[in-house]
Short mmCIF file of C-alpha atoms in Angstrom, two decimals:
data_model
loop_
_atom_site.label_atom_id
_atom_site.label_comp_id
_atom_site.label_asym_id
_atom_site.label_seq_id
_atom_site.Cartn_x
_atom_site.Cartn_y
_atom_site.Cartn_z
CA MET I 1313 15.40 52.09 -17.82
CA ILE I 1314 13.32 49.14 -16.60
CA ARG I 1315 10.72 49.81 -19.29
CA ARG I 1316 13.44 49.83 -21.94
CA ILE I 1317 14.89 46.56 -20.65
CA LEU I 1318 11.50 44.83 -20.70
CA ALA I 1319 10.84 46.17 -24.21
CA LEU I 1320 13.52 43.83 -25.60
CA PRO I 1321 12.95 40.04 -25.83
CA ALA I 1322 16.41 39.35 -24.42
CA GLY I 1323 15.70 41.63 -21.47
CA ARG I 1324 12.38 39.91 -20.75
CA PHE I 1325 14.01 36.48 -20.87
CA ALA I 1326 16.89 37.52 -18.59
CA VAL I 1327 14.57 39.15 -16.06
CA ALA I 1328 12.18 36.16 -16.09
CA PHE I 1329 14.98 33.67 -15.43
CA LEU I 1330 16.51 35.83 -12.72
CA VAL I 1331 13.09 36.10 -11.05
CA PHE I 1332 13.01 32.29 -11.09
CA ILE I 1333 16.45 32.21 -9.43
CA ALA I 1334 15.27 34.74 -6.83
CA ILE I 1335 12.26 32.52 -6.05
CA LEU I 1336 14.64 29.61 -5.53
CA ALA I 1337 16.76 31.74 -3.21
CA PHE I 1338 13.81 32.72 -1.02
CA ALA I 1339 11.61 29.61 -1.22
CA GLY I 1340 14.06 26.86 -2.21
CA PRO I 1341 14.45 25.28 1.25
CA ALA I 1342 10.67 25.26 1.72
CA LEU I 1343 10.18 23.60 -1.68
CA ALA I 1344 12.67 20.80 -0.99
CA PRO I 1345 10.75 17.48 -0.93
CA TYR I 1346 13.19 15.86 1.55
CA ASP I 1347 15.54 16.87 4.31
CA PRO I 1348 18.75 17.83 2.45
CA LEU I 1349 20.90 16.52 5.32
CA LEU I 1350 19.10 13.21 5.82
CA GLY I 1351 20.82 10.16 4.36
CA THR I 1352 18.95 7.08 3.18
CA PRO I 1353 19.91 3.53 2.16
CA GLU I 1354 19.27 4.49 -1.49
CA VAL I 1355 22.86 5.45 -2.25
CA LEU I 1356 23.69 6.81 -5.72
CA ALA I 1357 20.19 6.10 -6.96
CA HIS I 1358 19.24 7.08 -10.49
CA PRO I 1359 16.47 9.64 -11.16
CA SER I 1360 13.05 8.24 -10.38
CA ALA I 1361 9.56 9.33 -9.34
CA ALA I 1362 10.69 9.36 -5.69
CA HIS I 1363 13.96 11.22 -6.35
CA TRP I 1364 13.71 13.33 -9.51
CA LEU I 1365 17.47 13.96 -9.72
CA GLY I 1366 18.60 10.84 -7.89
CA THR I 1367 20.59 10.61 -4.66
CA ASP I 1368 24.23 11.25 -3.76
CA TYR I 1369 26.83 9.00 -2.14
CA LEU I 1370 25.10 9.31 1.26
CA GLY I 1371 21.62 8.70 -0.08
CA ARG I 1372 20.58 12.36 0.17
CA ASP I 1373 18.10 13.68 -2.36
CA VAL I 1374 20.00 15.78 -4.94
CA LEU I 1375 17.03 17.99 -5.84
CA SER I 1376 16.48 18.84 -2.17
CA ARG I 1377 20.15 19.75 -1.75
CA ILE I 1378 20.07 21.97 -4.84
CA LEU I 1379 16.94 23.77 -3.61
CA ALA I 1380 18.29 24.11 -0.08
CA GLY I 1381 21.65 25.36 -1.37
CA ALA I 1382 20.12 28.10 -3.52
CA PRO I 1383 20.13 30.81 -0.77
CA ILE I 1384 23.85 30.40 -0.11
CA SER I 1385 24.76 30.55 -3.79
CA VAL I 1386 22.42 33.42 -4.73
CA PHE I 1387 22.85 35.64 -1.68
CA GLY I 1388 26.59 35.01 -1.73
CA ALA I 1389 26.76 36.42 -5.27
CA VAL I 1390 24.59 39.38 -4.24
CA GLN I 1391 26.83 40.03 -1.24
CA VAL I 1392 29.90 40.09 -3.51
CA ALA I 1393 28.26 42.63 -5.84
CA VAL I 1394 27.03 44.90 -3.02
CA ILE I 1395 30.40 44.97 -1.24
CA ALA I 1396 32.25 45.59 -4.51
CA LEU I 1397 29.77 48.35 -5.43
CA PHE I 1398 30.22 50.32 -2.21
CA ALA I 1399 33.95 49.64 -1.91
CA GLY I 1400 34.66 50.63 -5.50
CA ALA I 1401 32.05 53.03 -6.88
CA ILE I 1402 32.02 55.57 -4.04
CA PRO I 1403 35.84 56.03 -3.91
CA GLY I 1404 35.89 56.07 -7.72
CA ILE I 1405 33.46 59.00 -7.87
CA LEU I 1406 35.05 60.89 -5.00
CA SER I 1407 38.57 60.47 -6.41
CA VAL I 1408 37.67 63.07 -9.05
CA TYR I 1409 36.65 65.71 -6.48
CA LEU I 1410 38.68 65.13 -3.27
CA GLY I 1411 42.09 66.19 -4.53
CA ARG I 1412 45.30 64.69 -5.77
CA VAL I 1413 46.28 62.96 -2.52
CA PHE I 1414 43.05 60.97 -2.23
CA GLU I 1415 43.20 60.17 -5.94
CA TRP I 1416 46.79 58.90 -5.72
CA LEU I 1417 46.09 56.78 -2.63
CA THR I 1418 42.99 55.14 -4.08
CA LEU I 1419 44.67 54.47 -7.42
CA ARG I 1420 47.63 52.77 -5.72
CA PHE I 1421 45.28 50.72 -3.53
CA VAL I 1422 43.31 49.59 -6.57
CA ASP I 1423 46.52 48.67 -8.40
CA THR I 1424 47.53 46.60 -5.37
CA LEU I 1425 44.23 44.72 -5.35
CA ILE I 1426 44.54 43.98 -9.07
CA ALA I 1427 48.07 42.60 -8.55
CA LEU I 1428 46.99 40.16 -5.82
CA PRO I 1429 46.49 36.51 -6.83
CA PHE I 1430 42.74 36.32 -6.56
CA LEU I 1431 41.92 32.81 -5.41
CA VAL I 1432 45.02 32.43 -3.23
CA PHE I 1433 44.29 35.68 -1.38
CA ALA I 1434 40.62 34.71 -0.94
CA VAL I 1435 41.62 31.36 0.58
CA ALA I 1436 44.19 33.00 2.88
CA ALA I 1437 41.79 35.72 4.05
CA THR I 1438 39.06 33.17 4.70
CA ALA I 1439 41.45 31.07 6.75
CA LEU I 1440 42.38 34.17 8.76
CA LEU I 1441 38.85 35.56 9.27
CA GLY I 1442 37.06 32.23 9.63
CA ASN I 1443 35.53 29.70 7.26
CA GLY I 1444 32.15 31.30 6.61
CA ILE I 1445 30.23 32.74 3.67
CA PRO I 1446 30.21 36.37 5.04
CA GLN I 1447 33.99 36.36 5.52
CA ALA I 1448 34.62 34.80 2.13
CA MET I 1449 32.27 37.18 0.33
CA LEU I 1450 33.74 40.22 2.10
CA THR I 1451 37.18 39.27 0.83
CA VAL I 1452 35.94 38.52 -2.68
CA GLY I 1453 33.90 41.74 -2.83
CA ILE I 1454 36.93 43.85 -1.96
CA LEU I 1455 39.01 42.03 -4.57
CA VAL I 1456 36.35 42.69 -7.24
CA SER I 1457 35.88 46.37 -6.27
CA PRO I 1458 38.57 47.70 -8.71
CA LEU I 1459 36.11 47.06 -11.56
CA PHE I 1460 33.58 49.46 -10.00
CA TYR I 1461 36.31 51.95 -9.12
CA ARG I 1462 37.54 52.22 -12.70
CA VAL I 1463 34.06 52.27 -14.23
CA SER I 1464 32.72 54.94 -11.87
CA ARG I 1465 35.89 57.04 -12.12
CA ALA I 1466 35.87 56.98 -15.93
CA ALA I 1467 32.18 57.92 -16.05
CA THR I 1468 32.69 60.70 -13.51
CA LEU I 1469 35.65 62.13 -15.41
CA SER I 1470 33.51 62.32 -18.54
CA VAL I 1471 30.94 64.39 -16.65
CA ALA I 1472 33.24 66.45 -14.42
CA LYS I 1473 34.37 68.76 -17.23
CA SER I 1474 30.89 69.51 -18.52
CA GLN I 1475 29.70 73.10 -18.39
CA TYR I 1476 26.81 72.57 -16.00
CA VAL I 1477 29.07 70.81 -13.47
CA GLU I 1478 31.67 73.58 -13.70
CA ALA I 1479 28.90 76.16 -13.28
CA ALA I 1480 27.71 74.35 -10.15
CA ILE I 1481 31.25 74.34 -8.74
CA LEU I 1482 31.71 78.06 -9.47
CA SER I 1483 28.39 78.83 -7.79
CA GLY I 1484 29.68 77.23 -4.58
CA ALA I 1485 27.76 73.94 -4.66
CA ARG I 1486 29.01 71.19 -2.39
CA THR I 1487 30.59 68.02 -3.73
CA GLY I 1488 27.82 65.81 -2.33
CA TRP I 1489 25.12 67.88 -4.02
CA ILE I 1490 26.98 67.84 -7.34
CA VAL I 1491 27.38 64.06 -7.19
CA ARG I 1492 23.71 63.47 -6.30
CA THR I 1493 22.28 65.96 -8.78
CA HIS I 1494 24.54 65.86 -11.84
CA VAL I 1495 27.00 62.98 -11.66
CA TRP I 1496 25.02 60.03 -10.32
CA SER I 1497 22.50 59.92 -13.18
CA LYS I 1498 25.35 59.72 -15.72
CA VAL I 1499 27.34 57.18 -13.73
CA LEU I 1500 24.39 54.90 -12.96
CA PRO I 1501 24.15 53.08 -16.36
CA PRO I 1502 27.80 51.89 -16.45
CA ILE I 1503 27.57 50.95 -12.77
CA ALA I 1504 24.41 48.95 -13.50
CA ILE I 1505 26.24 47.10 -16.27
CA ALA I 1506 29.18 46.39 -13.96
CA THR I 1507 26.79 45.19 -11.24
CA ALA I 1508 25.08 42.72 -13.56
CA ASN I 1509 28.45 41.39 -14.73
CA THR I 1510 29.69 41.16 -11.15
CA LEU I 1511 26.65 39.16 -10.10
CA GLY I 1512 27.50 36.64 -12.80
CA VAL I 1513 31.12 36.56 -11.66
CA GLY I 1514 29.90 36.23 -8.07
CA PHE I 1515 27.99 33.07 -8.98
CA VAL I 1516 31.14 31.54 -10.41
CA ILE I 1517 33.23 32.61 -7.40
CA VAL I 1518 30.75 31.34 -4.81
CA SER I 1519 30.41 28.04 -6.65
CA SER I 1520 34.20 27.72 -6.94
CA LEU I 1521 34.83 28.44 -3.25
CA THR I 1522 32.08 26.13 -2.02
CA PHE I 1523 33.31 23.50 -4.49
CA LEU I 1524 36.62 23.66 -2.61
CA GLY I 1525 34.86 23.60 0.76
CA ILE I 1526 35.65 27.25 1.52
CA GLY I 1527 33.02 29.49 3.09
CA ILE I 1528 30.67 26.69 4.12
CA GLN I 1529 30.75 23.97 6.69
CA PRO I 1530 29.80 20.50 5.41
CA PRO I 1531 27.26 18.94 5.25
CA ALA I 1532 25.45 22.26 4.58
CA PRO I 1533 24.22 22.20 0.96
CA SER I 1534 25.45 24.54 -1.77
CA TRP I 1535 25.58 24.33 -5.53
CA GLY I 1536 29.36 24.06 -5.55
CA GLY I 1537 29.26 21.40 -2.83
CA VAL I 1538 26.67 19.36 -4.73
CA LEU I 1539 28.83 19.57 -7.84
CA ALA I 1540 31.91 18.45 -5.90
CA SER I 1541 30.10 15.44 -4.43
CA ASP I 1542 28.81 14.44 -7.88
CA LEU I 1543 32.27 14.56 -9.47
CA GLY I 1544 33.55 11.91 -7.07
CA TYR I 1545 31.17 9.25 -8.38
CA LEU I 1546 31.10 9.71 -12.14
CA THR I 1547 31.42 5.98 -12.73
CA GLN I 1548 28.06 5.31 -11.08
CA ARG I 1549 26.28 8.50 -12.19
CA PRO I 1550 28.15 10.13 -15.13
CA TYR I 1551 25.26 12.53 -15.82
CA ALA I 1552 24.98 13.85 -12.24
CA PRO I 1553 27.08 17.06 -12.59
CA ILE I 1554 24.93 18.23 -15.50
CA PHE I 1555 22.05 19.42 -13.31
CA THR I 1556 24.05 21.78 -11.11
CA THR I 1557 26.37 22.87 -13.91
CA VAL I 1558 23.48 23.87 -16.18
CA LEU I 1559 21.82 25.82 -13.36
CA ILE I 1560 25.01 27.76 -12.59
CA MET I 1561 25.74 28.30 -16.28
CA LEU I 1562 22.24 29.64 -17.03
CA SER I 1563 22.37 31.97 -14.01
CA VAL I 1564 25.69 33.45 -15.13
CA TRP I 1565 24.45 33.69 -18.72
CA ALA I 1566 21.26 35.49 -17.62
CA PHE I 1567 23.27 38.10 -15.70
CA ASN I 1568 25.61 38.65 -18.64
CA LEU I 1569 22.63 38.92 -20.97
CA LEU I 1570 21.06 41.48 -18.64
CA ALA I 1571 24.31 43.47 -18.68
CA ASP I 1572 24.27 43.47 -22.49
CA VAL I 1573 20.65 44.63 -22.54
CA ILE I 1574 21.38 47.44 -20.08
CA ARG I 1575 24.27 48.58 -22.27
CA ASP I 1576 22.01 48.53 -25.33
CA VAL I 1577 19.21 50.57 -23.76
CA ALA I 1578 21.29 53.02 -21.72
CA GLY I 1579 21.60 56.62 -22.82
CA GLU I 1580 20.84 58.03 -26.24
CA SER I 1581 21.45 54.73 -28.02
CA GLY I 1582 18.72 53.14 -25.94
CA ARG I 1583 16.21 55.83 -26.83
CA THR I 1584 17.11 55.48 -30.52
CA LEU I 1585 16.74 51.69 -30.34
CA LEU I 1586 13.30 51.90 -28.74
CA THR I 1587 12.19 54.59 -31.19
CA GLU I 1588 13.19 52.38 -34.12
CA ARG I 1589 11.38 49.39 -32.57
CA ASP I 1590 8.23 51.44 -32.00
CA ALA I 1591 8.34 52.75 -35.56
CA ALA I 1592 8.79 49.24 -36.98
CA ARG I 1593 5.90 47.95 -34.85
CA SER I 1594 3.67 50.80 -36.04
CA ARG I 1595 4.50 49.99 -39.67
CA ARG I 1596 3.64 46.31 -39.16
CA ILE I 1597 0.33 47.21 -37.50
CA ARG I 1598 -0.49 49.65 -40.30
CA ARG I 1599 0.27 47.08 -43.03
CA ALA I 1600 -1.85 44.44 -41.26
CA HIS I 1601 -4.71 46.91 -40.92
CA ASP I 1602 -4.47 47.86 -44.61
CA ARG I 1603 -4.62 44.19 -45.66
CA LYS I 1604 -7.71 43.56 -43.55
CA ASN I 1605 -9.42 46.85 -44.47
CA PRO I 1606 -8.43 47.90 -48.01
CA PRO I 1607 -9.20 51.50 -49.02
CA ALA I 1608 -12.58 52.25 -50.62
CA SER I 1609 -10.95 53.30 -53.91
CA ALA I 1610 -9.22 49.95 -54.22
CA SER I 1611 -12.51 48.12 -53.63
CA ALA I 1612 -14.24 50.24 -56.28
CA ASP I 1613 -11.47 49.58 -58.80
CA ALA I 1614 -11.83 45.86 -58.16
CA LEU I 1615 -15.60 46.01 -58.78
CA VAL I 1616 -15.10 47.96 -62.02
CA GLY I 1617 -12.57 45.42 -63.23
CA ARG I 1618 -14.97 42.57 -62.52
CA SER I 1619 -17.89 44.25 -64.31
CA SER I 1620 -15.79 45.02 -67.41
CA SER I 1621 -14.63 41.43 -67.64
#
């Protein structure tokens, strides 16, 4: 699947930008030119050679705070997706095979999670468990897990009635072996699409919570916190929120684009798409070769025409 994703221009662009975001997450604090917590007398300074993105209301370098806040924003979104994946996909697959009682209980639990007011419940759970990123992301991941439950359950139901799965059940195969051998490969593409979408949603959620001061203790930097501090001083620096907003927007867009590419290349449609692209590329190469190296008969006809004229 990775080869198919990289075969498309949109897939290459999404992967390249997400690699850039991953580099920021791992090396952002080391790349920060200043201490992100250190204030200076240069309060609300405009972008300059010394401070590329200016300074905030305490004189802290904005670029340094964005780079230092990248790990919290990126790994928080990853934590949301991982928790939602395990809390939703595994029960969704097993609900097809573990009987009516387990299916009924998990369906009612998922319906309950969907009915909860998302942001209000996240704020309440964070206040109960403690104001920290792990607690906030645990709550958010569980609230997002119904997406993975429904996707994995629908994909498993489409495979469960196939002849080879029924033959495996009749031959006495265990549920775990059936899931690993027959079901997982069919369920993986829709789960990959849901994961990419959830990572984009996770970026928005982490930025929203840190914007409200939830999940992080000031003055620790985060993209949502930088955006919140910029919005308080729009009169002095009206362009300041653009930097963080564009970074968050492009990250979410890249994940959504990756989800679209995965959907395009998954399954039989993906093989057909790549076959058509390869055929079109072969035709272009053949036409270019024919223009550069015309057939011998065509060259002879051209010489005859010249001599007769």
